[in-house]
Structures are given as structure tokens and as C-alpha cells.
Amino acid sequence: MNLSYSENQTSIKEFMLLGFVNIKQGKSFLFVLFLTMYTICLLGNSLIIAVILLNQTLHSPMYFFLGNLSFLDIYYISVTVPKMSADIWAESPSISFMGCAAQMYFLLTLEGTEGFLLASMALDRYFAICHPLNYTRLMSKWTCLQMAATSWICGFLNASLHTTLTFHLSYCKSNGISHFFCDIPPLLSISCSDTSVNEAALFTVGVFVGLSPFFFTLVSYALILHAILSKQQKQQSHKAISTCVSHLTVVILFYGSAIFTYFRPTSSYSLERDQLVGILYNILTPTFNPLIYSLRNKEVKLAMRRLMIREHSLLETRLFQNN
């Protein structure tokens, strides 16, 4: 344990990540599983970004936000999974004090940003389905840029507040974090300081960053569902419902795990349960997002098919020219 003593308090220079300590068997399986999901996430989200950038037909507000979400998911999973994969084989996996602060800062930034991006996507679908005649005016390019920028700014502000509050605490009980990565609940549970301010801030800010976008998203989709059911065109209704179902699947996965993690007392923290939820929203969600959107979206699948045909034609042309 790397500790330094000053004024009867212990200042921790590094934390031990205890998530894999008690796992004696199946490490190879976990390593392959994490590596596979990481690869799927990188390839899937990169492909979505490429398809959106290279197809003029996808240069619309919905795909602008989807591109932002795919970029965020690549960033998100890269904050934790490479370190987790290395820690599987480490005898005493650890992370420096500043490294832990940086990891948590980026995690909270991306979590906060994703919540607002999902709300922006819900608003976009609401305007597209419920106000189609005014959609172009309501969701102009400038409006989309402002919404995306606001989402990222709110994410950065959320992370700055919680990271500052968390790493100004004293950690004299232990330097062992019962998790795979640095997060607020496990850090608060090992602090010897009064964490009431942290928990109050977590709940208060969480209402704005987490619950408000969540309820806004639910209301938007409720209004969309009402508008869809009142329409007579079955083909258009089926397409709109398919798009909204894919969005709602992502919303439920993300908000469900986030609310469970942050909206409860630190005293109720459980090693096994919270580790499982941590894997859900840090690995499964960014991995399945591109699959959910691409498999349920005909426009994305058609654009991918066109891109593959175009690339295949270019390859054949080059081979023919070389011969």
C-alpha cells in the first residue's frame, strides 16, 4: 500500500482495483470477452461514423446525433476496457491517484453527455413525426450544433464538479476500490471524510443531468407514440415505430444502469451487484448501440450496402488497371 502520512491523516498515492482479485478461474475467457466486445464496439461505431460521413442521404439531424453518440461510445469504452483487460493478468492491479481522477472524470463526462444526446435524439424524432412541416426550420444545422455542444458542455461541467468533490476527500481507511475502475460510489465507500455533501451533490446534480433528460425522453416518445397511433398510414407508422424502438432500447439500457448506480445511498453499495451493473453500462451499452441502430434502421443498412458495393467496385477497377 503506497501511503504518506501528514497531520495524522493518510494521503493515498495510488488505489488498488479489487474487481478481479477474487477471480481465480476464467481469466482467459474474460480477457477474450472484453477484447471481443471492445473490437466490436470500435468497428461498429467507426463504421456508423464512416457511413454517415460518406453518404449525403444521411446528412440529417438524426444521423448527426447518431454520429456523435458513436464517437462518444468509442471514447467511453476506451476509458475502461484497455485498463481492465491488462488488470485481469496483474497480481495487484493498481491505478495512480491522478490516473483514477482522470479515468473518473472522463467516465462522468461521457455519461452526462450521452444522457443529453439521447434527449436531443428524442426531441429530433418528436419534431420529425409530430411537426413534419416545420421540421427543417426547427432542426436546422445551427440548432443541431448548439444542442450537441450543450450536451458536451453539460457533461464536462458534471464531471468537473463530482471529480473535484470526490478527490478532495481523505482516504485513510483503505486504498482498495471494490470495482474494475474508478467510480463515485466505491470511492465514497472507502473515504474517511464526511461524504454527505458528495451524496447531496450526486443526487441534486443527478436530477438535472440524469433524471431530467430521462423524463424528457420518455415524454417525447410518449407524444410520438400517440401521434403514430393516430395516423392512418401504416407503412410510415411502422417505420417510425421501428426507429423509436431502437432509440428506446438504448435509453432503457443506459438510464436504467445509471440510475441504479448513482441514485442510492453509498451504504447500499454491493461488490458483486455493482460490478455487474458497471460492466452493463460501460461495456455492453456502447458495444450494442451500433448493432441496435444498424439492425433496426433500413436507411443505415442500405447506406452500408451501397458503401460496400462502391468500395468493391473501386477495388475491382484498381485491380483491372494494374493488370
CSV table of C-alpha atoms in Angstrom, one decimal:
chain,number,residue,atom,x,y,z
A,1,MET,CA,0.0,0.0,0.0
A,2,ASN,CA,1.6,3.3,-1.1
A,3,LEU,CA,0.7,5.8,1.6
A,4,SER,CA,2.2,9.0,3.0
A,5,TYR,CA,1.4,10.4,6.4
A,6,SER,CA,0.7,14.1,7.2
A,7,GLU,CA,-1.0,15.6,10.2
A,8,ASN,CA,-2.5,12.3,11.4
A,9,GLN,CA,-4.2,11.7,8.1
A,10,THR,CA,-3.2,9.2,5.3
A,11,SER,CA,-2.8,10.5,1.8
A,12,ILE,CA,-3.1,7.8,-0.8
A,13,LYS,CA,-0.9,8.0,-3.9
A,14,GLU,CA,-2.5,5.0,-5.6
A,15,PHE,CA,-5.6,2.8,-5.5
A,16,MET,CA,-5.8,-0.9,-5.8
A,17,LEU,CA,-8.5,-2.1,-8.1
A,18,LEU,CA,-10.0,-5.2,-6.5
A,19,GLY,CA,-12.6,-6.2,-9.1
A,20,PHE,CA,-10.5,-9.1,-10.4
A,21,VAL,CA,-8.7,-10.1,-7.2
A,22,ASN,CA,-11.1,-12.9,-6.2
A,23,ILE,CA,-11.4,-14.2,-9.7
A,24,LYS,CA,-9.1,-17.2,-9.9
A,25,GLN,CA,-10.5,-19.0,-12.9
A,26,GLY,CA,-11.9,-17.9,-16.2
A,27,LYS,CA,-9.5,-15.0,-16.7
A,28,SER,CA,-8.7,-16.1,-20.2
A,29,PHE,CA,-12.5,-16.2,-21.0
A,30,LEU,CA,-12.9,-12.7,-19.6
A,31,PHE,CA,-9.9,-11.3,-21.5
A,32,VAL,CA,-11.2,-12.7,-24.8
A,33,LEU,CA,-14.7,-11.5,-24.0
A,34,PHE,CA,-13.6,-7.9,-23.2
A,35,LEU,CA,-11.3,-7.9,-26.3
A,36,THR,CA,-14.1,-9.1,-28.5
A,37,MET,CA,-16.6,-6.5,-27.2
A,38,TYR,CA,-14.0,-3.8,-27.5
A,39,THR,CA,-13.3,-4.7,-31.1
A,40,ILE,CA,-17.0,-4.9,-32.0
A,41,CYS,CA,-17.6,-1.5,-30.4
A,42,LEU,CA,-14.7,0.1,-32.3
A,43,LEU,CA,-15.5,-1.4,-35.6
A,44,GLY,CA,-19.3,-1.0,-35.3
A,45,ASN,CA,-19.2,2.6,-34.2
A,46,SER,CA,-16.4,3.5,-36.6
A,47,LEU,CA,-18.4,2.0,-39.5
A,48,ILE,CA,-21.5,4.1,-38.5
A,49,ILE,CA,-19.4,7.3,-38.4
A,50,ALA,CA,-17.9,6.5,-41.8
A,51,VAL,CA,-21.2,5.6,-43.4
A,52,ILE,CA,-22.8,8.8,-42.1
A,53,LEU,CA,-19.9,11.0,-43.3
A,54,LEU,CA,-19.7,9.3,-46.8
A,55,ASN,CA,-23.5,9.3,-47.6
A,56,GLN,CA,-25.2,12.5,-48.4
A,57,THR,CA,-28.6,10.9,-47.7
A,58,LEU,CA,-27.6,10.5,-44.0
A,59,HIS,CA,-26.6,14.1,-43.6
A,60,SER,CA,-29.7,14.9,-41.4
A,61,PRO,CA,-30.2,15.8,-37.7
A,62,MET,CA,-31.0,12.2,-36.6
A,63,TYR,CA,-27.7,10.9,-38.1
A,64,PHE,CA,-25.7,13.9,-36.9
A,65,PHE,CA,-26.7,12.9,-33.3
A,66,LEU,CA,-26.1,9.2,-34.0
A,67,GLY,CA,-22.6,10.1,-35.2
A,68,ASN,CA,-22.0,12.0,-32.0
A,69,LEU,CA,-23.2,9.0,-30.0
A,70,SER,CA,-21.0,6.6,-31.9
A,71,PHE,CA,-17.9,8.8,-31.3
A,72,LEU,CA,-18.8,9.0,-27.7
A,73,ASP,CA,-19.2,5.3,-27.3
A,74,ILE,CA,-15.7,4.7,-28.8
A,75,TYR,CA,-14.3,7.2,-26.3
A,76,TYR,CA,-16.4,5.7,-23.5
A,77,ILE,CA,-15.3,2.1,-23.8
A,78,SER,CA,-11.7,3.1,-24.3
A,79,VAL,CA,-11.6,4.8,-20.9
A,80,THR,CA,-12.1,1.5,-19.1
A,81,VAL,CA,-11.7,-1.7,-21.1
A,82,PRO,CA,-8.0,-1.5,-22.1
A,83,LYS,CA,-7.0,-0.9,-18.4
A,84,MET,CA,-9.5,-3.7,-17.3
A,85,SER,CA,-8.0,-6.1,-19.8
A,86,ALA,CA,-4.5,-5.5,-18.5
A,87,ASP,CA,-5.6,-5.8,-14.9
A,88,ILE,CA,-7.0,-9.3,-15.4
A,89,TRP,CA,-3.5,-10.6,-15.5
A,90,ALA,CA,-2.0,-8.3,-12.8
A,91,GLU,CA,-1.3,-9.8,-9.4
A,92,SER,CA,-2.0,-6.4,-7.7
A,93,PRO,CA,-3.9,-4.2,-10.2
A,94,SER,CA,-3.5,-0.6,-9.3
A,95,ILE,CA,-4.0,2.9,-10.6
A,96,SER,CA,-2.4,6.2,-9.6
A,97,PHE,CA,-4.3,8.8,-7.7
A,98,MET,CA,-4.3,11.2,-10.7
A,99,GLY,CA,-4.9,8.3,-13.1
A,100,CYS,CA,-8.0,7.4,-11.0
A,101,ALA,CA,-9.2,11.0,-11.1
A,102,ALA,CA,-8.7,11.3,-14.8
A,103,GLN,CA,-10.5,8.0,-15.5
A,104,MET,CA,-13.5,9.0,-13.4
A,105,TYR,CA,-13.6,12.5,-14.9
A,106,PHE,CA,-13.8,11.1,-18.5
A,107,LEU,CA,-16.3,8.5,-17.5
A,108,LEU,CA,-18.6,11.1,-15.9
A,109,THR,CA,-18.2,13.5,-18.8
A,110,LEU,CA,-19.2,10.8,-21.3
A,111,GLU,CA,-22.1,9.5,-19.2
A,112,GLY,CA,-23.5,13.0,-18.7
A,113,THR,CA,-23.1,13.9,-22.4
A,114,GLU,CA,-24.8,10.7,-23.5
A,115,GLY,CA,-27.9,11.5,-21.4
A,116,PHE,CA,-28.3,14.8,-23.1
A,117,LEU,CA,-27.6,13.4,-26.6
A,118,LEU,CA,-30.3,10.7,-26.1
A,119,ALA,CA,-32.7,13.5,-25.1
A,120,SER,CA,-31.7,15.5,-28.2
A,121,MET,CA,-32.4,12.5,-30.4
A,122,ALA,CA,-35.8,12.1,-28.8
A,123,LEU,CA,-36.6,15.7,-29.5
A,124,ASP,CA,-35.5,15.3,-33.1
A,125,ARG,CA,-37.8,12.3,-33.6
A,126,TYR,CA,-40.6,14.3,-31.9
A,127,PHE,CA,-40.3,17.2,-34.3
A,128,ALA,CA,-39.9,14.8,-37.3
A,129,ILE,CA,-43.0,12.8,-36.6
A,130,CYS,CA,-45.3,15.3,-34.8
A,131,HIS,CA,-44.3,18.5,-36.7
A,132,PRO,CA,-43.0,17.4,-40.1
A,133,LEU,CA,-43.9,20.6,-41.9
A,134,ASN,CA,-41.8,22.7,-39.6
A,135,TYR,CA,-39.1,20.1,-39.1
A,136,THR,CA,-36.4,21.7,-41.3
A,137,ARG,CA,-36.9,25.0,-39.5
A,138,LEU,CA,-37.0,23.6,-36.0
A,139,MET,CA,-34.0,21.3,-36.5
A,140,SER,CA,-31.6,23.5,-38.5
A,141,LYS,CA,-27.9,22.8,-38.8
A,142,TRP,CA,-27.2,25.6,-36.3
A,143,THR,CA,-29.8,24.2,-33.8
A,144,CYS,CA,-28.2,20.7,-34.0
A,145,LEU,CA,-24.7,22.1,-33.4
A,146,GLN,CA,-26.0,24.1,-30.4
A,147,MET,CA,-27.7,21.0,-28.9
A,148,ALA,CA,-24.7,18.8,-29.4
A,149,ALA,CA,-22.3,21.5,-27.9
A,150,THR,CA,-24.6,21.9,-24.9
A,151,SER,CA,-24.7,18.2,-24.3
A,152,TRP,CA,-20.9,18.0,-24.2
A,153,ILE,CA,-20.6,21.2,-22.1
A,154,CYS,CA,-23.1,19.8,-19.5
A,155,GLY,CA,-21.1,16.5,-19.5
A,156,PHE,CA,-17.8,18.4,-18.8
A,157,LEU,CA,-19.4,20.5,-16.0
A,158,ASN,CA,-21.0,17.5,-14.4
A,159,ALA,CA,-17.6,15.6,-14.4
A,160,SER,CA,-15.7,18.6,-13.1
A,161,LEU,CA,-18.0,19.1,-10.1
A,162,HIS,CA,-18.1,15.4,-9.0
A,163,THR,CA,-14.4,14.7,-9.6
A,164,THR,CA,-13.4,17.8,-7.6
A,165,LEU,CA,-15.6,16.9,-4.7
A,166,THR,CA,-14.6,13.2,-4.7
A,167,PHE,CA,-10.8,13.7,-4.8
A,168,HIS,CA,-10.8,16.4,-2.2
A,169,LEU,CA,-11.9,13.8,0.4
A,170,SER,CA,-9.5,12.0,2.7
A,171,TYR,CA,-8.9,8.3,2.0
A,172,CYS,CA,-7.4,6.9,5.2
A,173,LYS,CA,-9.5,3.7,5.6
A,174,SER,CA,-8.1,1.8,2.7
A,175,ASN,CA,-6.8,2.3,-0.8
A,176,GLY,CA,-8.7,-0.7,-2.2
A,177,ILE,CA,-11.5,0.0,-4.6
A,178,SER,CA,-14.0,-2.8,-4.9
A,179,HIS,CA,-14.5,-2.3,-8.6
A,180,PHE,CA,-12.9,-2.7,-12.0
A,181,PHE,CA,-12.5,1.0,-12.5
A,182,CYS,CA,-12.7,4.3,-10.6
A,183,ASP,CA,-16.3,5.5,-9.9
A,184,ILE,CA,-18.0,7.6,-7.4
A,185,PRO,CA,-19.8,5.0,-5.1
A,186,PRO,CA,-16.8,2.8,-4.4
A,187,LEU,CA,-14.6,5.8,-3.8
A,188,LEU,CA,-17.1,7.3,-1.3
A,189,SER,CA,-17.4,4.0,0.5
A,190,ILE,CA,-13.7,4.0,1.4
A,191,SER,CA,-13.4,7.6,2.4
A,192,CYS,CA,-12.9,8.6,6.0
A,193,SER,CA,-14.3,12.1,5.4
A,194,ASP,CA,-17.9,13.1,5.7
A,195,THR,CA,-19.5,12.3,2.3
A,196,SER,CA,-22.9,13.9,2.9
A,197,VAL,CA,-22.0,16.9,0.6
A,198,ASN,CA,-20.9,14.5,-2.1
A,199,GLU,CA,-24.1,12.4,-1.8
A,200,ALA,CA,-26.3,15.5,-1.8
A,201,ALA,CA,-24.4,16.8,-4.9
A,202,LEU,CA,-24.7,13.4,-6.6
A,203,PHE,CA,-28.5,13.4,-6.1
A,204,THR,CA,-29.1,17.1,-6.8
A,205,VAL,CA,-27.0,17.3,-10.0
A,206,GLY,CA,-28.1,13.8,-11.0
A,207,VAL,CA,-31.7,15.1,-11.1
A,208,PHE,CA,-30.6,17.7,-13.7
A,209,VAL,CA,-28.1,15.6,-15.6
A,210,GLY,CA,-29.8,12.2,-15.3
A,211,LEU,CA,-33.5,12.2,-14.4
A,212,SER,CA,-34.5,15.4,-16.3
A,213,PRO,CA,-33.2,14.2,-19.7
A,214,PHE,CA,-34.6,10.7,-18.9
A,215,PHE,CA,-38.2,12.0,-18.2
A,216,PHE,CA,-37.9,14.4,-21.2
A,217,THR,CA,-37.0,11.5,-23.4
A,218,LEU,CA,-39.9,9.4,-22.1
A,219,VAL,CA,-42.4,12.2,-22.6
A,220,SER,CA,-41.1,12.8,-26.1
A,221,TYR,CA,-41.6,9.2,-27.1
A,222,ALA,CA,-45.0,9.1,-25.4
A,223,LEU,CA,-46.1,12.0,-27.6
A,224,ILE,CA,-44.5,10.3,-30.6
A,225,LEU,CA,-46.4,7.1,-29.9
A,226,HIS,CA,-49.7,9.0,-29.5
A,227,ALA,CA,-49.1,10.7,-32.9
A,228,ILE,CA,-48.1,7.5,-34.6
A,229,LEU,CA,-51.2,5.6,-33.4
A,230,SER,CA,-53.5,8.5,-34.6
A,231,LYS,CA,-52.0,8.3,-38.1
A,232,GLN,CA,-53.6,6.3,-40.9
A,233,GLN,CA,-50.5,5.5,-43.0
A,234,LYS,CA,-49.5,2.0,-41.7
A,235,GLN,CA,-46.2,1.9,-43.6
A,236,GLN,CA,-45.0,5.2,-42.3
A,237,SER,CA,-46.2,4.3,-38.8
A,238,HIS,CA,-44.2,1.0,-38.9
A,239,LYS,CA,-41.0,2.8,-39.9
A,240,ALA,CA,-41.4,5.5,-37.2
A,241,ILE,CA,-42.1,2.8,-34.5
A,242,SER,CA,-39.1,0.8,-35.6
A,243,THR,CA,-36.8,3.9,-35.3
A,244,CYS,CA,-38.3,4.8,-31.9
A,245,VAL,CA,-38.0,1.2,-30.6
A,246,SER,CA,-34.2,1.2,-31.3
A,247,HIS,CA,-33.8,4.5,-29.6
A,248,LEU,CA,-35.9,3.4,-26.5
A,249,THR,CA,-33.8,0.2,-26.2
A,250,VAL,CA,-30.6,2.3,-25.9
A,251,VAL,CA,-32.4,4.7,-23.5
A,252,ILE,CA,-33.5,1.9,-21.2
A,253,LEU,CA,-30.1,0.2,-21.1
A,254,PHE,CA,-28.3,3.5,-20.4
A,255,TYR,CA,-30.6,5.2,-17.9
A,256,GLY,CA,-31.6,2.0,-16.1
A,257,SER,CA,-28.0,1.2,-15.1
A,258,ALA,CA,-27.0,4.8,-14.5
A,259,ILE,CA,-30.0,5.4,-12.1
A,260,PHE,CA,-29.2,2.2,-10.2
A,261,THR,CA,-25.6,3.2,-9.8
A,262,TYR,CA,-25.9,6.8,-8.7
A,263,PHE,CA,-29.3,7.3,-7.1
A,264,ARG,CA,-28.9,5.3,-3.9
A,265,PRO,CA,-27.0,5.7,-0.6
A,266,THR,CA,-23.3,4.7,-0.5
A,267,SER,CA,-24.1,2.4,2.3
A,268,SER,CA,-26.1,0.1,0.0
A,269,TYR,CA,-23.0,-0.4,-2.3
A,270,SER,CA,-22.6,-4.2,-3.1
A,271,LEU,CA,-19.4,-5.5,-4.7
A,272,GLU,CA,-20.9,-8.3,-6.9
A,273,ARG,CA,-24.1,-6.4,-7.9
A,274,ASP,CA,-22.4,-3.1,-8.7
A,275,GLN,CA,-19.6,-4.7,-10.7
A,276,LEU,CA,-22.2,-6.4,-12.9
A,277,VAL,CA,-24.1,-3.2,-13.5
A,278,GLY,CA,-20.7,-1.4,-14.2
A,279,ILE,CA,-20.0,-3.9,-16.9
A,280,LEU,CA,-23.5,-3.4,-18.3
A,281,TYR,CA,-23.3,0.4,-18.8
A,282,ASN,CA,-19.5,0.6,-19.5
A,283,ILE,CA,-19.1,-2.3,-22.0
A,284,LEU,CA,-22.4,-3.8,-23.2
A,285,THR,CA,-24.2,-0.5,-23.9
A,286,PRO,CA,-21.5,1.0,-26.2
A,287,THR,CA,-21.0,-2.4,-27.8
A,288,PHE,CA,-24.7,-3.0,-28.6
A,289,ASN,CA,-25.5,0.6,-29.6
A,290,PRO,CA,-24.3,0.3,-33.2
A,291,LEU,CA,-25.9,-3.1,-33.5
A,292,ILE,CA,-29.2,-1.8,-32.3
A,293,TYR,CA,-29.2,1.2,-34.6
A,294,SER,CA,-27.9,-0.6,-37.7
A,295,LEU,CA,-30.0,-3.7,-37.5
A,296,ARG,CA,-33.3,-1.8,-36.9
A,297,ASN,CA,-32.6,1.0,-39.4
A,298,LYS,CA,-33.2,0.4,-43.1
A,299,GLU,CA,-31.5,3.6,-44.1
A,300,VAL,CA,-28.3,2.7,-42.3
A,301,LYS,CA,-28.3,-0.8,-43.7
A,302,LEU,CA,-28.9,0.5,-47.2
A,303,ALA,CA,-26.1,3.1,-46.9
A,304,MET,CA,-23.7,0.4,-45.6
A,305,ARG,CA,-24.6,-1.9,-48.6
A,306,ARG,CA,-24.0,1.0,-51.0
A,307,LEU,CA,-20.7,1.8,-49.4
A,308,MET,CA,-19.6,-1.9,-49.6
A,309,ILE,CA,-20.6,-2.1,-53.3
A,310,ARG,CA,-18.8,1.2,-54.1
A,311,GLU,CA,-15.6,0.1,-52.3
A,312,HIS,CA,-15.8,-3.3,-54.1
A,313,SER,CA,-16.2,-1.6,-57.5
A,314,LEU,CA,-13.2,0.7,-56.8
A,315,LEU,CA,-11.1,-2.4,-55.7
A,316,GLU,CA,-12.0,-4.2,-58.9
A,317,THR,CA,-11.2,-1.1,-61.0
A,318,ARG,CA,-7.8,-0.8,-59.4
A,319,LEU,CA,-7.0,-4.5,-59.9
A,320,PHE,CA,-8.1,-4.3,-63.6
A,321,GLN,CA,-5.9,-1.2,-64.1
A,322,ASN,CA,-2.9,-2.9,-62.5
A,323,ASN,CA,-3.3,-5.9,-64.8
